[in-house]
Each structure stands twice: as C-alpha cells, then as structure tokens.
XYZ file of N, CA and C in Angstrom:
591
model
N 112.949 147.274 91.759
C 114.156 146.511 92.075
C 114.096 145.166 91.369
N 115.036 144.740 90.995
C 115.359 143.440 90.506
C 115.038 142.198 91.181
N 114.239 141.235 90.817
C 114.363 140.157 91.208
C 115.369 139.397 92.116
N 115.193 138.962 93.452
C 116.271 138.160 93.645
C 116.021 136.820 93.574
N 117.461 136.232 92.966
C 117.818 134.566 93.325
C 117.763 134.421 94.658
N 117.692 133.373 95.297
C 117.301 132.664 96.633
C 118.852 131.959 96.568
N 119.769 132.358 97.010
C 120.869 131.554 97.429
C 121.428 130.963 98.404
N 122.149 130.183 99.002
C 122.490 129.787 100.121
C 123.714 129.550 100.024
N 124.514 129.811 100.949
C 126.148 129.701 101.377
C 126.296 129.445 102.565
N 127.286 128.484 102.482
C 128.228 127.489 103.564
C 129.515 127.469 103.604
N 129.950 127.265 104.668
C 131.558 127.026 105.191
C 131.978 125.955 104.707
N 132.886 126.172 103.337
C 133.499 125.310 102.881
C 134.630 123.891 104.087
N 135.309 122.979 103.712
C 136.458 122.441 104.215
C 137.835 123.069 104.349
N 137.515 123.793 103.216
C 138.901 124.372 102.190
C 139.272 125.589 102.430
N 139.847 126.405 102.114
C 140.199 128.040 102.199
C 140.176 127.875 100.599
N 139.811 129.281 100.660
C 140.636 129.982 98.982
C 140.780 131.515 99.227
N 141.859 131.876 98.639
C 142.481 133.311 98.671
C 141.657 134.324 97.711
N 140.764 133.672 96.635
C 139.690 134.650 95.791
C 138.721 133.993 95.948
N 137.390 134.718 95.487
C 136.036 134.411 95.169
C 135.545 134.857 96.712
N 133.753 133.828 96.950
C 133.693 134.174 98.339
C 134.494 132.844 99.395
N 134.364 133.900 100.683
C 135.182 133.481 101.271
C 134.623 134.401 103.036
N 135.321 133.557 104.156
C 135.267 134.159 105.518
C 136.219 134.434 106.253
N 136.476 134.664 106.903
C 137.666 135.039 107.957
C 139.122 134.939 106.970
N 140.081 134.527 108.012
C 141.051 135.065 107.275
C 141.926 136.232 107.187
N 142.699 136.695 106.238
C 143.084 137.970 105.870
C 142.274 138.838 104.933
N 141.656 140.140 104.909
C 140.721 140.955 104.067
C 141.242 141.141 102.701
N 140.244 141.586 102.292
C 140.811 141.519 100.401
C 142.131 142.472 100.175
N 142.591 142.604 99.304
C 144.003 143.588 99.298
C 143.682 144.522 98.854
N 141.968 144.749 98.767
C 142.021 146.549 97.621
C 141.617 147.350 98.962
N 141.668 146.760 100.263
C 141.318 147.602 101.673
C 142.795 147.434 102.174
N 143.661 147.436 101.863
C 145.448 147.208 102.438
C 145.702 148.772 101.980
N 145.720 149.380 103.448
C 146.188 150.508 104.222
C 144.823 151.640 104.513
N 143.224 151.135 104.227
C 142.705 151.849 103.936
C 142.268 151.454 105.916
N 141.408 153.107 106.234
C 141.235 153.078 107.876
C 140.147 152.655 107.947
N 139.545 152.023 107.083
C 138.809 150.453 108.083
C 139.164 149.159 108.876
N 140.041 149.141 108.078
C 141.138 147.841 109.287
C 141.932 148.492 110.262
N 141.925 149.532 110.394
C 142.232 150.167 112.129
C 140.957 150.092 112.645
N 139.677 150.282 112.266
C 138.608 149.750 113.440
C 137.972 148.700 113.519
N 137.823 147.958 112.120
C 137.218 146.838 111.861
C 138.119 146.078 111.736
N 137.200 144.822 111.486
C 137.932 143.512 111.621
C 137.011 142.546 110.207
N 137.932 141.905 109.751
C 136.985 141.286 108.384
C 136.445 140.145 108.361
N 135.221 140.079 107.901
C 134.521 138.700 108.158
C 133.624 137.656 107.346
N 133.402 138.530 105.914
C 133.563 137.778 104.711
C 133.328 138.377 103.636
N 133.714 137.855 102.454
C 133.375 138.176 100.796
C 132.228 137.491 100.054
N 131.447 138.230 99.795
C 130.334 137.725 98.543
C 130.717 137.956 97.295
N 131.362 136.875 96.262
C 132.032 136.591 95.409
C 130.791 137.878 94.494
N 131.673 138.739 93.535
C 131.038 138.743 91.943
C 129.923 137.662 91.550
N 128.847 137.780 91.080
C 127.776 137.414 90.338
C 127.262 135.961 91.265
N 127.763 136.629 92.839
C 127.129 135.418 94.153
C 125.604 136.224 94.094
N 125.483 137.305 94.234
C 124.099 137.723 93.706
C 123.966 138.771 92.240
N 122.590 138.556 91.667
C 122.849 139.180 90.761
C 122.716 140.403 90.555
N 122.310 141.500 92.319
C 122.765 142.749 92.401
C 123.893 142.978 92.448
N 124.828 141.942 92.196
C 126.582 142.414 92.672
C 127.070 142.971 91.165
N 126.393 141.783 90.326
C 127.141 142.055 88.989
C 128.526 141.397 89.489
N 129.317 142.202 88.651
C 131.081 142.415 88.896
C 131.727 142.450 89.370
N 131.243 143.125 90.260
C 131.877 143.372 91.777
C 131.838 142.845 92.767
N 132.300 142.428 94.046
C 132.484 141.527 95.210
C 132.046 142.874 96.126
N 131.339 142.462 97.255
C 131.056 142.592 98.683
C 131.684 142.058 99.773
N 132.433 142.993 100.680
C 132.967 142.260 102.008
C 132.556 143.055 103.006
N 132.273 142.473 104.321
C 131.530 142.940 105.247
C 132.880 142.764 106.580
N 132.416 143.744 107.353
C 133.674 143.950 108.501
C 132.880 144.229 109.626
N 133.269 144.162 110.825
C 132.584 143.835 112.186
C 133.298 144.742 112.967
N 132.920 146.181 113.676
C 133.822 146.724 114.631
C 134.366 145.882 115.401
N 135.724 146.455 115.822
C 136.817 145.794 116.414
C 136.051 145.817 117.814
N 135.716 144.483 118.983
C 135.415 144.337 120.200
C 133.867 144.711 119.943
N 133.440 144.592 118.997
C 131.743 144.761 118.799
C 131.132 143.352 119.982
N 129.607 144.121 120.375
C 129.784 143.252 121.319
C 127.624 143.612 121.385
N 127.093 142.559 121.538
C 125.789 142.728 121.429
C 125.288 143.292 122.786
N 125.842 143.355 123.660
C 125.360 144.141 124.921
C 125.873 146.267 124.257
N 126.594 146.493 123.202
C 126.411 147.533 122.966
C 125.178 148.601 122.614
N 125.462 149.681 122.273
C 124.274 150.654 121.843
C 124.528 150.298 120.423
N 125.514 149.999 119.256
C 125.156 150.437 118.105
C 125.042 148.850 117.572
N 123.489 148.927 117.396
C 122.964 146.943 117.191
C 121.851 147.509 115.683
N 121.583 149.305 115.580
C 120.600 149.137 114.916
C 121.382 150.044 113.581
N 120.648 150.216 112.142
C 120.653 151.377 111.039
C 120.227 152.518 111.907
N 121.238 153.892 111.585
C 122.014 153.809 110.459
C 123.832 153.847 111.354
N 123.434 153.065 112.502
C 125.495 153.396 113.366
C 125.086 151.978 113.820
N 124.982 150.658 112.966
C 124.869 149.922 113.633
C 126.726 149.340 113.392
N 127.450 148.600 114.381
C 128.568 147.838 114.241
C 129.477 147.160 113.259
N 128.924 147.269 112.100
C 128.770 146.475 111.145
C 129.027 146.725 109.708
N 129.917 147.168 108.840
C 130.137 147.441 107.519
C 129.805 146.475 106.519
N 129.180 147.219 105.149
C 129.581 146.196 104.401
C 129.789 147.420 102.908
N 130.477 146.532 102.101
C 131.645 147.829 101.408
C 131.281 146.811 99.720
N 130.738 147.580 98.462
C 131.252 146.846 97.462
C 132.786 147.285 96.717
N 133.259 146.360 96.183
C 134.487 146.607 95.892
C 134.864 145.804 94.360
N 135.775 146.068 93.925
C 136.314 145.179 92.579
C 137.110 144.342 93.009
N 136.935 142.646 92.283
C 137.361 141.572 92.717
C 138.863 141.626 93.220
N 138.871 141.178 94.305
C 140.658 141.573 95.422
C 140.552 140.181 96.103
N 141.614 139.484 95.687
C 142.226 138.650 96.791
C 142.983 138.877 97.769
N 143.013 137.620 98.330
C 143.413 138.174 99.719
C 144.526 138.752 100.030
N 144.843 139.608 101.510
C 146.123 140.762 101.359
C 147.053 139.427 102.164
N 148.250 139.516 101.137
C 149.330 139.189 102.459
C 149.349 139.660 103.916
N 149.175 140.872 104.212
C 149.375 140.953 105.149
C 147.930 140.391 106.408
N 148.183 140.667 107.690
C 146.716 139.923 108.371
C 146.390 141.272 109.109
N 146.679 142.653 108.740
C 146.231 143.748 109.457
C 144.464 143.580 108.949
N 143.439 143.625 109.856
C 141.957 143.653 110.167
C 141.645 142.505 110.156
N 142.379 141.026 110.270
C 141.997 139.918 110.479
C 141.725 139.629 111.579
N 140.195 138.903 111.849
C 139.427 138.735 113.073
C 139.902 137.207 113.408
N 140.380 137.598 114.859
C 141.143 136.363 115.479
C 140.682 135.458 115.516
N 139.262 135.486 115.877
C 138.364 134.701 116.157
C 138.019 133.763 115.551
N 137.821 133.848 114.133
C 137.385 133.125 113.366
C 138.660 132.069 111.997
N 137.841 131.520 111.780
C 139.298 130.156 110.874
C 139.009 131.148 109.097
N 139.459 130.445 108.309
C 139.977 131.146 107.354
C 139.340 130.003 106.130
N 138.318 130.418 105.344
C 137.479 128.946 104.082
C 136.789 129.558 103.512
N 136.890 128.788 102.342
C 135.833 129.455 101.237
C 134.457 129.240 101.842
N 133.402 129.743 100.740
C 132.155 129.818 101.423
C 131.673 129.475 100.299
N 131.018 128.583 100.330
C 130.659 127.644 98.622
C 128.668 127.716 98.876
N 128.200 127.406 97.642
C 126.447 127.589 97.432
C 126.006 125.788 98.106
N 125.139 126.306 98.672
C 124.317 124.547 99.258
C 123.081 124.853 98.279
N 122.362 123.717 98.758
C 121.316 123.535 98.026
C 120.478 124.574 99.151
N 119.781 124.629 98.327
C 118.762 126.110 98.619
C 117.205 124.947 99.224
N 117.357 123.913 99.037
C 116.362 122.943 99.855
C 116.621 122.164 100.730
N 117.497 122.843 101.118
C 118.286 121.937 102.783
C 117.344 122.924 103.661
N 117.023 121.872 104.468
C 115.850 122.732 105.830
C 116.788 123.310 107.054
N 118.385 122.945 106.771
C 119.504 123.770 107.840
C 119.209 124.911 107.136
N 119.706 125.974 108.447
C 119.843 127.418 108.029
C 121.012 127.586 107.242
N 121.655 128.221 106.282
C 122.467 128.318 105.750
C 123.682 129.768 106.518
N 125.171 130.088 106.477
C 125.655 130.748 107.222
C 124.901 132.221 106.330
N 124.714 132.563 105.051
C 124.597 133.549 104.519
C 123.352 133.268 103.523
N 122.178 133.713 103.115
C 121.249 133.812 103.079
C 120.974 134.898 102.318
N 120.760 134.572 100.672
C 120.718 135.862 99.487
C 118.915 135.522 99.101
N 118.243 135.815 99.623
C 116.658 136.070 99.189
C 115.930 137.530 99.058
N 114.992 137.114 98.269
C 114.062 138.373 98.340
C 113.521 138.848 99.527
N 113.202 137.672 100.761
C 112.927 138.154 101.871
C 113.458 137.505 103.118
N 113.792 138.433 104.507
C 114.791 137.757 105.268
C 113.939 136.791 106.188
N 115.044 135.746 106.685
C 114.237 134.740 107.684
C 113.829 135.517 108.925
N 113.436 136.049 109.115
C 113.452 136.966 110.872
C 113.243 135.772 111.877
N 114.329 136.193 113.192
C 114.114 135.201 114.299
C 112.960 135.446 115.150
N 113.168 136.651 115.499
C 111.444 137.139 116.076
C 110.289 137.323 115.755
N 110.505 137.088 114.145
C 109.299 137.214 113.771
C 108.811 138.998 113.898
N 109.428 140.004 113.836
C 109.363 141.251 113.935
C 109.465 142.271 113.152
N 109.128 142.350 111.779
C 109.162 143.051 110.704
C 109.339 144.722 111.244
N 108.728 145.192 112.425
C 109.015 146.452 112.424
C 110.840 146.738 112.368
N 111.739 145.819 113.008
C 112.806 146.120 113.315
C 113.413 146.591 111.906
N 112.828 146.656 110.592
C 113.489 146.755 109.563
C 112.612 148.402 108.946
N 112.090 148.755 110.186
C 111.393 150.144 109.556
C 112.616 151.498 109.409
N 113.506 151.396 110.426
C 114.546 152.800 109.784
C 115.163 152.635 108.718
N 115.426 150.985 108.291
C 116.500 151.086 107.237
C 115.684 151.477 105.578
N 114.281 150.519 105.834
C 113.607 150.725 104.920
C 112.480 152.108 104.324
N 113.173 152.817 105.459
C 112.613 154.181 105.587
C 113.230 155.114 104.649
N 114.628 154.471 104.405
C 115.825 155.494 103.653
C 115.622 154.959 102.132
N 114.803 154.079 102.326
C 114.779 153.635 100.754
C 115.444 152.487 100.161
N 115.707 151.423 101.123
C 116.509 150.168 100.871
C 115.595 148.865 101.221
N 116.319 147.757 100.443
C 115.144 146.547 100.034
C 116.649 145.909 100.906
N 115.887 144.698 101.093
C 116.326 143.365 102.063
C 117.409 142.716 100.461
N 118.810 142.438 101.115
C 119.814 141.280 100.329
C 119.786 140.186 100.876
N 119.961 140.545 101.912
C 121.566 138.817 102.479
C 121.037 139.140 104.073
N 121.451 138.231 104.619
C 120.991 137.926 106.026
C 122.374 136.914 106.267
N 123.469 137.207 107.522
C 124.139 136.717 107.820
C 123.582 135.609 109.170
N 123.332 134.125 109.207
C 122.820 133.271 110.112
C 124.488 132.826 110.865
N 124.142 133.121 112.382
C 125.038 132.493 113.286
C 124.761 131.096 113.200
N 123.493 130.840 113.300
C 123.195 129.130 113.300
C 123.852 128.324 112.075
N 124.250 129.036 110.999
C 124.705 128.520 110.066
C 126.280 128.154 110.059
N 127.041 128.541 111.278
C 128.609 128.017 111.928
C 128.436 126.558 111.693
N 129.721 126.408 111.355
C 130.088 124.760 111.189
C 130.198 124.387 112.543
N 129.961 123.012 112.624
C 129.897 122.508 113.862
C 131.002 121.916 114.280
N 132.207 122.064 115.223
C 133.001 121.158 115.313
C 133.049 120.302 115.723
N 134.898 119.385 115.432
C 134.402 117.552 115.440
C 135.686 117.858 116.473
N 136.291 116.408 116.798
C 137.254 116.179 117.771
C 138.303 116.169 116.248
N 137.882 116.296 115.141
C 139.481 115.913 114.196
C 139.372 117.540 113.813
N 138.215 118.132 114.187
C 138.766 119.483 113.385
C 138.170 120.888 114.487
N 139.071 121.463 115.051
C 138.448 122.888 116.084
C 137.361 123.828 115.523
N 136.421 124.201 116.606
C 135.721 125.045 116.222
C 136.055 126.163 115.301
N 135.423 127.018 114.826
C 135.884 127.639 113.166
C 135.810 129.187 113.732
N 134.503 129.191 114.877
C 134.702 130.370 115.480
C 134.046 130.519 116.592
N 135.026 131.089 117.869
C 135.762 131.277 119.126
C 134.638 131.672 119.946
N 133.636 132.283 119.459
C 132.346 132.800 120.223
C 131.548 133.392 119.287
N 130.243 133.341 119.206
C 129.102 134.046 118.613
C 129.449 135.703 118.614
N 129.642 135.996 117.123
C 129.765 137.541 116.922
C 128.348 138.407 117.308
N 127.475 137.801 117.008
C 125.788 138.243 117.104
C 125.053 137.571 118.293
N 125.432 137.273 119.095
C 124.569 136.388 120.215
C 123.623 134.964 119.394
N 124.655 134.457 118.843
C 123.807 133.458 117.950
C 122.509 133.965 117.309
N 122.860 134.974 116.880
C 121.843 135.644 115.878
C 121.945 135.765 114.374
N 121.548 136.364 113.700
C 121.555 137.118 112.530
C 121.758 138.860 112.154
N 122.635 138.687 111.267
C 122.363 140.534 110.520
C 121.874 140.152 109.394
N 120.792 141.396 109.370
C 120.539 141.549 108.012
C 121.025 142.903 107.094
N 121.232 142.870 105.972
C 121.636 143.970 105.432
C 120.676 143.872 104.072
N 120.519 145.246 103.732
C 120.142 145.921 102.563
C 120.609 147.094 101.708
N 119.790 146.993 101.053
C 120.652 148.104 100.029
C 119.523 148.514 99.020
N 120.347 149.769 98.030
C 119.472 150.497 97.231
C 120.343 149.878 96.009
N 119.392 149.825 94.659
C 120.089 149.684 93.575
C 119.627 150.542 92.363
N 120.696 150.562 91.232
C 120.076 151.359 89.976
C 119.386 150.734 88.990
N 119.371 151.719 88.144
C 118.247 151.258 86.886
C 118.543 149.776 86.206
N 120.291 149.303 86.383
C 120.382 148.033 85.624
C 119.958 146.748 86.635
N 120.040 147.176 88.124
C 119.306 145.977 89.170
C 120.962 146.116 90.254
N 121.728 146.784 89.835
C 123.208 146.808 90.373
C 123.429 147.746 92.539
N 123.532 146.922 92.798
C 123.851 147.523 94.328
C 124.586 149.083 94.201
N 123.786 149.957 94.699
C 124.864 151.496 94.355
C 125.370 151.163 95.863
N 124.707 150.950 97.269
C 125.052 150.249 98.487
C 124.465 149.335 98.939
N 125.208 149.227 99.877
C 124.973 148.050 101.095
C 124.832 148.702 102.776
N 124.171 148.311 103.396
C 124.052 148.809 104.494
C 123.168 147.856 105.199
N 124.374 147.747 106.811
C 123.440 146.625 107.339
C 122.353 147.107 108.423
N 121.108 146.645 108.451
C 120.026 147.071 108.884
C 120.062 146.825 110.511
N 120.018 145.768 110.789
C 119.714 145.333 112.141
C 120.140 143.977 112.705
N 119.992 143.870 113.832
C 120.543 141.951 114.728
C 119.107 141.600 115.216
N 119.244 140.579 114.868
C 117.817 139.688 115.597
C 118.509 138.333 116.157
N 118.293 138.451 117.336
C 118.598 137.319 118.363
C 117.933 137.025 119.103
C-alpha cells in the first residue's frame, strides 16, 4: 500500500458548494440514488485531500436515526457509509440532508496543532481506548486504516455563532474507516471499520 500523508481537517467559517465539505445538502451525483432514503450526509473528502483518492472525492453518510446504543457500531453492517465518487457539487435539492448539523467547508490545519482535528488522514489511527483488537474484522478482509472521523474535533460554539451540531453522532467518539487499494496506491473502497468512544 501506498504511503500515507498525515493530514488534518477542520470546520471551516465558510460553506462551499464543491471541494471538501460537511453537512449541508449531499453531492448531486447521489440525487435520486436509495441512499438518501436511508442515509443522511455528513461529509466530502475533496479529490487529491488524500493521495489514495487521486481524482475522485469521498462522501460518507450516517444511517438515518443511527444511534450508538444500537447493534450495528461494528464492520462489516456497521451504520455508516462511505462511497467514492467523481467530483459533484452540491444537489439543489436537501433530500439526505442531516438536520442536525450546519453546512462549511472543511479546510487542512496544521498537522502540529496538539487539538484533535474533526477528520484525521494518517497512516495510523488515534484510538481512544487504546484497543487495536477492535480493528481485527475489518483488517481481516484485507483493508489498511485511512481517515478517522474525531467528534472532539466539532467547533465549539460562541454566543455570536450556534452550535454547528445538535448532538454527538458517535457518543463523542470517533469512526474509523479503511479501505483496500490497487497497484497505482488508488482506493478501489472505503469501508468504515468501527466507533471508539
């Protein structure tokens, strides 16, 4: 497998309708497709945000009423999609938009800030428990560690600006996801592994 860059991403001020991005309305190349009848969308990893993406963009979707007191928390029926796709801005319409959450780009921090960052592109994931077995089914099928989604990494709100999102999707946790890639270093998938809270 290819080398990974160590990246870090944050909740912009701003919205933008392309590149990466969170909440909001979902990209338009999923407008009418039956994932937004169960899911709900919750962000984009821009084209060449890692350099398994290459070309292509990643967006990840959250079953509709997913809820961490459920059964599906682990690989391979865990709650949780993540889909690569060719670069799509956002759909006019707001069918699979998650209420919950505000609508902003998601821009790179410095990768030496000692905050957790909201999204987390390394060779290896931060684990909260400290529990490496929890990553034995996914890595059983033959998939290496991407991105690690950090709850701790939510913007904090002020009295001039509302919270960004309505309640912890993960019990103030993390997902991590992985994937298999081909001979050029390119994601063939994505699949998210597990929650650590």
């Amino acid at each position: 497998m290819t080398p990974v860059d160590t990246v870090h991403l944050g909740v912009d001020s701003s919205d933008s309708a392309i590149r990466a991005r969170i909440g909001g309305h979902p990209p338009q190349v999923f407008a009418g497709q039956p994932i937004l009848q169960t899911h709900e969308y919750l962000l984009t990893l821009a084209a060449h945000t890692a350099t398994w993406l290459g070309e292509r963009e990643l967006s990840v979707f959250i079953r509709r009423g997913f809820s961490i007191g459920d059964d599906d928390l682990e690989y391979p029926n865990i709650g949780v999609r993540a889909v690569v796709h060719a670069p799509s801005s956002r759909n006019a319409e707001s069918v699979g938009r998650h209420g919950g959450l505000g609508s902003a780009a998601l821009i790179k921090t410095p990768t030496d800030d000692e905050a957790m960052p909201l999204v987390l592109i390394a060779p290896q994931p931060v684990l909260i428990q400290n529990e490496p077995s929890y990553a034995n089914a996914v890595e059983s099928d033959g998939h290496n560690f991407l991105f690690q989604i950090n709850e701790e990494g939510w913007p904090v709100g002020s009295q001039s600006q509302p919270e960004f999102v309505e309640e912890y999707l993960f019990g103030y946790g993390s997902v991590y996801f992985y994937g298999s890639t081909d001979a050029n270093g390119l994601v063939r998938e994505v699949v998210p592994g597990f929650l650590d809270f």
